[in-house]
mmCIF file of C-alpha atoms in Angstrom:
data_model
loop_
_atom_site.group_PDB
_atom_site.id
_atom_site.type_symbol
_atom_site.label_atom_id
_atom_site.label_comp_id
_atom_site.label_asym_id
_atom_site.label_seq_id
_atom_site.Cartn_x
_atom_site.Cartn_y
_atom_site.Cartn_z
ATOM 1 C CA UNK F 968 0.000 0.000 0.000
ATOM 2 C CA UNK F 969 1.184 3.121 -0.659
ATOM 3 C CA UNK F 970 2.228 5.722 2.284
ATOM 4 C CA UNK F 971 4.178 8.874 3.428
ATOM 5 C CA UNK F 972 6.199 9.986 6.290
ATOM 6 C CA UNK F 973 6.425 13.427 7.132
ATOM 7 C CA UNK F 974 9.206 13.402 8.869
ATOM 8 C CA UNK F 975 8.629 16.929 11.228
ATOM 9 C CA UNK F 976 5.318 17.492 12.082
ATOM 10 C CA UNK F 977 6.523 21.130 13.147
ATOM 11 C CA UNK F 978 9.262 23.404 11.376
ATOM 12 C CA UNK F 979 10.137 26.824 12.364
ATOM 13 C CA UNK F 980 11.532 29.090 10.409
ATOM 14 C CA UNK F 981 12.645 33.050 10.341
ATOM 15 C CA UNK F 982 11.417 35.195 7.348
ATOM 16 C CA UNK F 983 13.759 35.660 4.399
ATOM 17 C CA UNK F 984 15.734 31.848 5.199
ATOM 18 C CA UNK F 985 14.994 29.043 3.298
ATOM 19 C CA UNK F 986 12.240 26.204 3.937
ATOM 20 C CA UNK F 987 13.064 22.339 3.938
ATOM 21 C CA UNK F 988 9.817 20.251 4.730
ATOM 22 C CA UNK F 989 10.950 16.427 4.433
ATOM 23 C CA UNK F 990 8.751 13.605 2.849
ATOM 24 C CA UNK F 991 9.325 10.197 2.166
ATOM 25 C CA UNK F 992 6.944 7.812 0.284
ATOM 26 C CA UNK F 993 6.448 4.008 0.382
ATOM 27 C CA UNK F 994 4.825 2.544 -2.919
ATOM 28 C CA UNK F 995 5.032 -0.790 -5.026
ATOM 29 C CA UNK F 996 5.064 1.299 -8.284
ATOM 30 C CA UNK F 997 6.082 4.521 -9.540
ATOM 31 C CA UNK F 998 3.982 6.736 -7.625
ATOM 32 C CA UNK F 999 1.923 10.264 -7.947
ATOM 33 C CA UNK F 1000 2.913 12.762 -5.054
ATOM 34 C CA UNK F 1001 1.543 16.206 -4.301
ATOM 35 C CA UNK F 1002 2.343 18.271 -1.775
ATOM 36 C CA UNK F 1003 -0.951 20.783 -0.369
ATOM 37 C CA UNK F 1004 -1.005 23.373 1.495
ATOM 38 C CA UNK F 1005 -3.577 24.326 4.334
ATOM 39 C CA UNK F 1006 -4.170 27.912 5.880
ATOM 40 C CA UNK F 1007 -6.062 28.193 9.135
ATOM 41 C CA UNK F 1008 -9.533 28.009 8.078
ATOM 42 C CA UNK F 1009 -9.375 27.726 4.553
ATOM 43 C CA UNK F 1010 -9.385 24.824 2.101
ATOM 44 C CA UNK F 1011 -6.408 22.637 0.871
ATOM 45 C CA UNK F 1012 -4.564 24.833 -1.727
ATOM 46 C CA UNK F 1013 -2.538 22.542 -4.635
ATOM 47 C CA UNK F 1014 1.058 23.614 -4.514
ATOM 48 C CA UNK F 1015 2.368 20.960 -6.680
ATOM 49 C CA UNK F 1016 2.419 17.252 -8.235
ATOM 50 C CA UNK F 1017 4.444 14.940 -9.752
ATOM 51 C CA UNK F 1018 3.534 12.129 -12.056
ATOM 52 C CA UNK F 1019 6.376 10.531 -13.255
ATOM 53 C CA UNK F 1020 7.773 13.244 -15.895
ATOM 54 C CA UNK F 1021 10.596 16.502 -14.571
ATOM 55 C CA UNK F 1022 12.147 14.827 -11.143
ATOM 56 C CA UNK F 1023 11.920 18.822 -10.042
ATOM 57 C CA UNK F 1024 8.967 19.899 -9.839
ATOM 58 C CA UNK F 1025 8.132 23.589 -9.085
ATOM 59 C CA UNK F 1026 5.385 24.931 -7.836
ATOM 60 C CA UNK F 1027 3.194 27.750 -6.940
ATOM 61 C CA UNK F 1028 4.237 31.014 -4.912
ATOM 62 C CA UNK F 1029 8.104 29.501 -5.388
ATOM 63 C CA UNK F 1030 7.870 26.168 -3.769
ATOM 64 C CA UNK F 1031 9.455 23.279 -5.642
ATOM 65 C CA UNK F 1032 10.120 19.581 -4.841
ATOM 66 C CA UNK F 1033 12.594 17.201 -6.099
ATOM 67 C CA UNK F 1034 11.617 13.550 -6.300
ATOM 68 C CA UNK F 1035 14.699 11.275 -5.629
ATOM 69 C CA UNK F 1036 13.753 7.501 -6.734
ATOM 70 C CA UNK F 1037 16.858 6.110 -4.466
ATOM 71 C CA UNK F 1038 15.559 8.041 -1.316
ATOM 72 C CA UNK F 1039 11.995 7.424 -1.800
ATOM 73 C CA UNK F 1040 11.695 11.224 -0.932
ATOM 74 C CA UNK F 1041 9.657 13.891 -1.915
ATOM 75 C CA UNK F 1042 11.180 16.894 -0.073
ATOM 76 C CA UNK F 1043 9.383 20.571 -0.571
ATOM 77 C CA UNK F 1044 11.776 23.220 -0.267
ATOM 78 C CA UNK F 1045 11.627 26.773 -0.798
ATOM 79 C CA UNK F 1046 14.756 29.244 -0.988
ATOM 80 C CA UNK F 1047 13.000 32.146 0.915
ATOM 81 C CA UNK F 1048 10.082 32.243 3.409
ATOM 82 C CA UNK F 1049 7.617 34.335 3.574
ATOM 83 C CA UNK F 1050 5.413 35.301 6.398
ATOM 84 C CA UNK F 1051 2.389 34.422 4.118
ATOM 85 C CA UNK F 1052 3.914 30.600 3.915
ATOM 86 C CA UNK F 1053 2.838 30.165 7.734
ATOM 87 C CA UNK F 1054 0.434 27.129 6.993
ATOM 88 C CA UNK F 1055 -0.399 23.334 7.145
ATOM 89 C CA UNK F 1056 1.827 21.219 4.238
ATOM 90 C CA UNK F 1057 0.614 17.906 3.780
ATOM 91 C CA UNK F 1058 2.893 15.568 1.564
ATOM 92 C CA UNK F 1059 0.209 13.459 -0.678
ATOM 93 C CA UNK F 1060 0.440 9.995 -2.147
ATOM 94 C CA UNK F 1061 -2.113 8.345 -4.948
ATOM 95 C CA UNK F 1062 -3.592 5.444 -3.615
ATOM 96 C CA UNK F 1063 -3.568 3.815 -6.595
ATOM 97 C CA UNK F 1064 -3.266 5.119 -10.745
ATOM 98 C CA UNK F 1065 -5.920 6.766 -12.060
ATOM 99 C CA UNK F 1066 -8.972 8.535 -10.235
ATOM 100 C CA UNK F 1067 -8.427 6.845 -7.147
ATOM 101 C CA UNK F 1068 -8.133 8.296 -3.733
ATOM 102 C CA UNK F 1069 -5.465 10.335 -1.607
ATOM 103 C CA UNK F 1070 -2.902 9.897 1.247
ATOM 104 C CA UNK F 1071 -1.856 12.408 3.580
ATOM 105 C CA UNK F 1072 0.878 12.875 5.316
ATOM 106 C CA UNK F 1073 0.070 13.556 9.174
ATOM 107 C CA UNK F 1074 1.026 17.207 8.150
ATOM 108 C CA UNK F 1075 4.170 19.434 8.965
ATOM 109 C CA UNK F 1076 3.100 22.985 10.402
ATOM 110 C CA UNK F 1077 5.570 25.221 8.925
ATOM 111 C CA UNK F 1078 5.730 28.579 11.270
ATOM 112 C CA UNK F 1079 7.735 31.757 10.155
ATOM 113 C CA UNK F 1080 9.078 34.087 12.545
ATOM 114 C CA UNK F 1081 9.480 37.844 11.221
ATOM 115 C CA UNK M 1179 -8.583 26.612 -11.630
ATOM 116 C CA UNK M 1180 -11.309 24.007 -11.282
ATOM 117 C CA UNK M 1181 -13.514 24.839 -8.212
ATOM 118 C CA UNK M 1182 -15.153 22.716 -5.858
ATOM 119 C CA UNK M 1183 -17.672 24.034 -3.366
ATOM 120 C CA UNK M 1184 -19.501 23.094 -0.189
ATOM 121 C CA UNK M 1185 -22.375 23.866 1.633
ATOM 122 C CA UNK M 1186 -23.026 24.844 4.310
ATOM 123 C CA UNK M 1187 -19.749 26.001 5.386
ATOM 124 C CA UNK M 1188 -20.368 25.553 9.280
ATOM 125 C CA UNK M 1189 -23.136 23.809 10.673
ATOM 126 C CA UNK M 1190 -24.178 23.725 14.526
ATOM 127 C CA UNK M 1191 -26.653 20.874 15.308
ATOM 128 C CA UNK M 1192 -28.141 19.002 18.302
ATOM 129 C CA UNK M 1193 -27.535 15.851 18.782
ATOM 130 C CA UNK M 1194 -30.041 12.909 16.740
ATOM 131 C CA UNK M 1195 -30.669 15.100 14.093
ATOM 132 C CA UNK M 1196 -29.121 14.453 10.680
ATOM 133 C CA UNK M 1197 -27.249 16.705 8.381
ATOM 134 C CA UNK M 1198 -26.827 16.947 4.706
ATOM 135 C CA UNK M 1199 -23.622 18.324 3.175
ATOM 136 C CA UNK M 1200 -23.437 19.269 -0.332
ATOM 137 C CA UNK M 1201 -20.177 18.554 -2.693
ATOM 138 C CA UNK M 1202 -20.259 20.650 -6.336
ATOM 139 C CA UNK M 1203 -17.947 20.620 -9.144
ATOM 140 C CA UNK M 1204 -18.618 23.818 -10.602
ATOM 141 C CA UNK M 1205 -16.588 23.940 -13.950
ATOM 142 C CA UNK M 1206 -16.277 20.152 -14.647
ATOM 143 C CA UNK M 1207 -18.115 16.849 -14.230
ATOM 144 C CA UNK M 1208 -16.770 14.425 -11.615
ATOM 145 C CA UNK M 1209 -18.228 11.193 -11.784
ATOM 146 C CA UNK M 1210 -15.745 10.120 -8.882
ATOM 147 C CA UNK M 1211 -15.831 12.254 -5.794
ATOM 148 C CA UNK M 1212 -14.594 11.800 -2.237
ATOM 149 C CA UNK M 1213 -15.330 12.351 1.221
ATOM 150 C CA UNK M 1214 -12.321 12.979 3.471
ATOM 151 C CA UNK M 1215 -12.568 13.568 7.307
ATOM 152 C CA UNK M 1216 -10.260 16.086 9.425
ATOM 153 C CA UNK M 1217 -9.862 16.283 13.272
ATOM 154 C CA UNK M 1218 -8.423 19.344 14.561
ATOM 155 C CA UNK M 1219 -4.309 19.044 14.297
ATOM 156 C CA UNK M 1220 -4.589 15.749 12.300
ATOM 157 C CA UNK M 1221 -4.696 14.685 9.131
ATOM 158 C CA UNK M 1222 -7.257 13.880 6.381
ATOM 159 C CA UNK M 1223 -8.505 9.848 6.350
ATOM 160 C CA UNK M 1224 -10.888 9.336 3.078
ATOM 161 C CA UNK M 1225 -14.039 8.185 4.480
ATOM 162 C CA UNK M 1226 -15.589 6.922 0.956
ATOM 163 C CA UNK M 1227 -15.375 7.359 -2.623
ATOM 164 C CA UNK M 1228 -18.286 8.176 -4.188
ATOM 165 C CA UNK M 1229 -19.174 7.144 -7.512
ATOM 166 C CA UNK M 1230 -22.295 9.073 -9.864
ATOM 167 C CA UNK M 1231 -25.159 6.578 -10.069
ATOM 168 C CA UNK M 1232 -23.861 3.886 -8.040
ATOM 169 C CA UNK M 1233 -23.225 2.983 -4.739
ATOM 170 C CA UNK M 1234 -20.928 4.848 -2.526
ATOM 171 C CA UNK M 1235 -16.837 2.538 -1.350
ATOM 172 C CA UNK M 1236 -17.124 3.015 2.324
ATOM 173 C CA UNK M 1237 -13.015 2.497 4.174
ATOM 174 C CA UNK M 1238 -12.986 0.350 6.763
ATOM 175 C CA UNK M 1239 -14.233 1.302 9.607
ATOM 176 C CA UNK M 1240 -16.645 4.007 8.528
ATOM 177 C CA UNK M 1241 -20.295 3.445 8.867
ATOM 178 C CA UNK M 1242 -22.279 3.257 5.909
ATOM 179 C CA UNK M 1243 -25.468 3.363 7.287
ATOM 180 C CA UNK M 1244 -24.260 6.725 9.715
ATOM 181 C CA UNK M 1245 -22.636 8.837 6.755
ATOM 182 C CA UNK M 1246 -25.172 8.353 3.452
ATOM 183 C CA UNK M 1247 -23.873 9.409 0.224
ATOM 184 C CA UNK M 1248 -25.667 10.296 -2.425
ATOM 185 C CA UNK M 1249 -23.744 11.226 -6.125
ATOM 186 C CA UNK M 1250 -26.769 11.591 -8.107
ATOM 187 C CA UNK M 1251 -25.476 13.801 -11.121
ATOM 188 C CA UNK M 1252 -22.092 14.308 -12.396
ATOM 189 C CA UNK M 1253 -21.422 18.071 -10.522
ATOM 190 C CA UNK M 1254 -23.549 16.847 -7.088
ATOM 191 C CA UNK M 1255 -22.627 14.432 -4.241
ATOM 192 C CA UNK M 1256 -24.093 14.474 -0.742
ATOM 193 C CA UNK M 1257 -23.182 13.055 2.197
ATOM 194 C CA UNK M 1258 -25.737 12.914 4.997
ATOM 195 C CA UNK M 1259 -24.358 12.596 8.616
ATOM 196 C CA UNK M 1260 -27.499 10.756 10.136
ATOM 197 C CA UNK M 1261 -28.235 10.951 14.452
ATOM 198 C CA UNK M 1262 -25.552 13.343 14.680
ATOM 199 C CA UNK M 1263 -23.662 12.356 18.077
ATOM 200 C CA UNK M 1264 -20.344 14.855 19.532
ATOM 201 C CA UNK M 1265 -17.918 12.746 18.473
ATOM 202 C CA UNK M 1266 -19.159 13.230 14.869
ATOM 203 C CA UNK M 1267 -18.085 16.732 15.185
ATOM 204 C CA UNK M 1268 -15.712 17.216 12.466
ATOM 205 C CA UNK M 1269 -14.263 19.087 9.495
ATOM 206 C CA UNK M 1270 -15.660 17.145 6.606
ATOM 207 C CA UNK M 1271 -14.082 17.621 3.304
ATOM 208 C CA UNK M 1272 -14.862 16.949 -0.182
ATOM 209 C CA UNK M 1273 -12.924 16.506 -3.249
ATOM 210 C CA UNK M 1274 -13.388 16.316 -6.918
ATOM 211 C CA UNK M 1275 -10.793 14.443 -9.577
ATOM 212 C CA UNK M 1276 -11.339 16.650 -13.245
ATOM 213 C CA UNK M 1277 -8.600 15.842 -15.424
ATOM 214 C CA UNK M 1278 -7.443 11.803 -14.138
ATOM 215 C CA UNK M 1279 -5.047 13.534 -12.139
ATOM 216 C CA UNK M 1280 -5.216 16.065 -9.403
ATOM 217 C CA UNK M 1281 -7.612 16.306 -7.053
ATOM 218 C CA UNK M 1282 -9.451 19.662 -6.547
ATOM 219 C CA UNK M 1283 -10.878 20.136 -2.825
ATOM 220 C CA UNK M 1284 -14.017 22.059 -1.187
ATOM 221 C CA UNK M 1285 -13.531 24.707 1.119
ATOM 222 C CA UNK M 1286 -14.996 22.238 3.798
ATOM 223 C CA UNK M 1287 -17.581 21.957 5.965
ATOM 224 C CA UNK M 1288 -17.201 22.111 9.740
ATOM 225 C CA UNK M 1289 -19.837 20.491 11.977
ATOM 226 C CA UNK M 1290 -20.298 20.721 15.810
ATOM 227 C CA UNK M 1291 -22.397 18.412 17.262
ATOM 228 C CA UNK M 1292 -24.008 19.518 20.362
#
């Protein structure tokens, strides 16, 4: 069955440094990971997916993610945080191909200190 | 973007009375929707896939008979949260697959059961 790890379920981070939020995936085939954001009280927010084409991936408001076949990782980084990026990241996993359902992550909260 | 909405948005009810939330794809047909489930500070766990004009996958564990779903037309699925108890209170999220590969999600709905 197919899973992730988030591996902090709490990152802190001062405004202007650069974000690391760690992910690693287990599946028996060449999976489809996302990575979605959460703000307090608002809906999940699609930062971005891979399925199997670029290994990098970028993504909205400057996050990319590089998946890494040998590390079974999915890491979202960013090079400079904003106060704005203060927010719920879940790392995402396919359940299966096709139109089939999601796995979360348990969820790293990602808090930015001005 | 694709949109996905839900209604209501908050809902306060007493407890044995049932509630209906709605699930619509706006800008797109879904014949596959599903129904995730969120406690506060924890992740999302998919409750059911629902399918347009046939019956509802329940996970294991989740009562069929409790949360009724209902995915009578391409842009419409309900699910119906019947003798609403406490620990039913939730934030109950819906989301919509468009184009075979990412998932678009509702605002969500957030119920207290009193």
């Amino acid at each position: 069955a197919q899973s992730v790890t988030q591996l902090d379920s709490h990152v802190s981070v001062s405004e202007g440094t650069p974000v690391l939020l760690r992910c690693n995936y287990s599946s028996s085939y060449s999976p489809s990971l996302f990575w979605y954001v959460q703000h307090p009280n608002k809906g999940l927010q699609l930062l971005l997916k891979y399925t199997s084409a670029a290994t990098l991936v970028k993504g909205i408001n400057g996050f990319e993610a590089e998946f890494k076949k040998s590390e079974t990782s999915f890491h979202l980084t960013k090079p400079s945080a904003h106060m704005s990026d203060a927010a719920e990241y879940f790392c995402v996993v396919r359940r299966n191909s096709g139109n089939t359902p999601l796995v979360f992550g348990k969820g790293t909260r990602l808090s930015v200190i001005a | 973007g694709a949109v996905v909405s839900q209604h209501p948005s908050w809902v306060i009810c007493k407890s044995g009375t049932s509630v209906k939330i709605e699930c619509r794809s706006l800008d797109f047909q879904a014949t596959t929707m599903f129904w995730y489930r969120q406690f506060p500070k924890q992740s999302l766990m998919l409750m059911a896939t629902s399918n347009e004009g046939s019956k509802a996958t329940y996970e294991q564990g989740v009562e069929k008979d409790k949360f009724l779903i209902n995915h009578a037309s391409l842009t419409l699925s309900t699910l119906t949260v019947t003798s609403a108890h406490p620990e039913d209170s939730s934030f109950y999220i819906c989301s919509a697959n468009r184009d075979g590969e990412t998932q678009y999600f509702g605002p969500g709905t957030r119920l207290l059961v009193l």
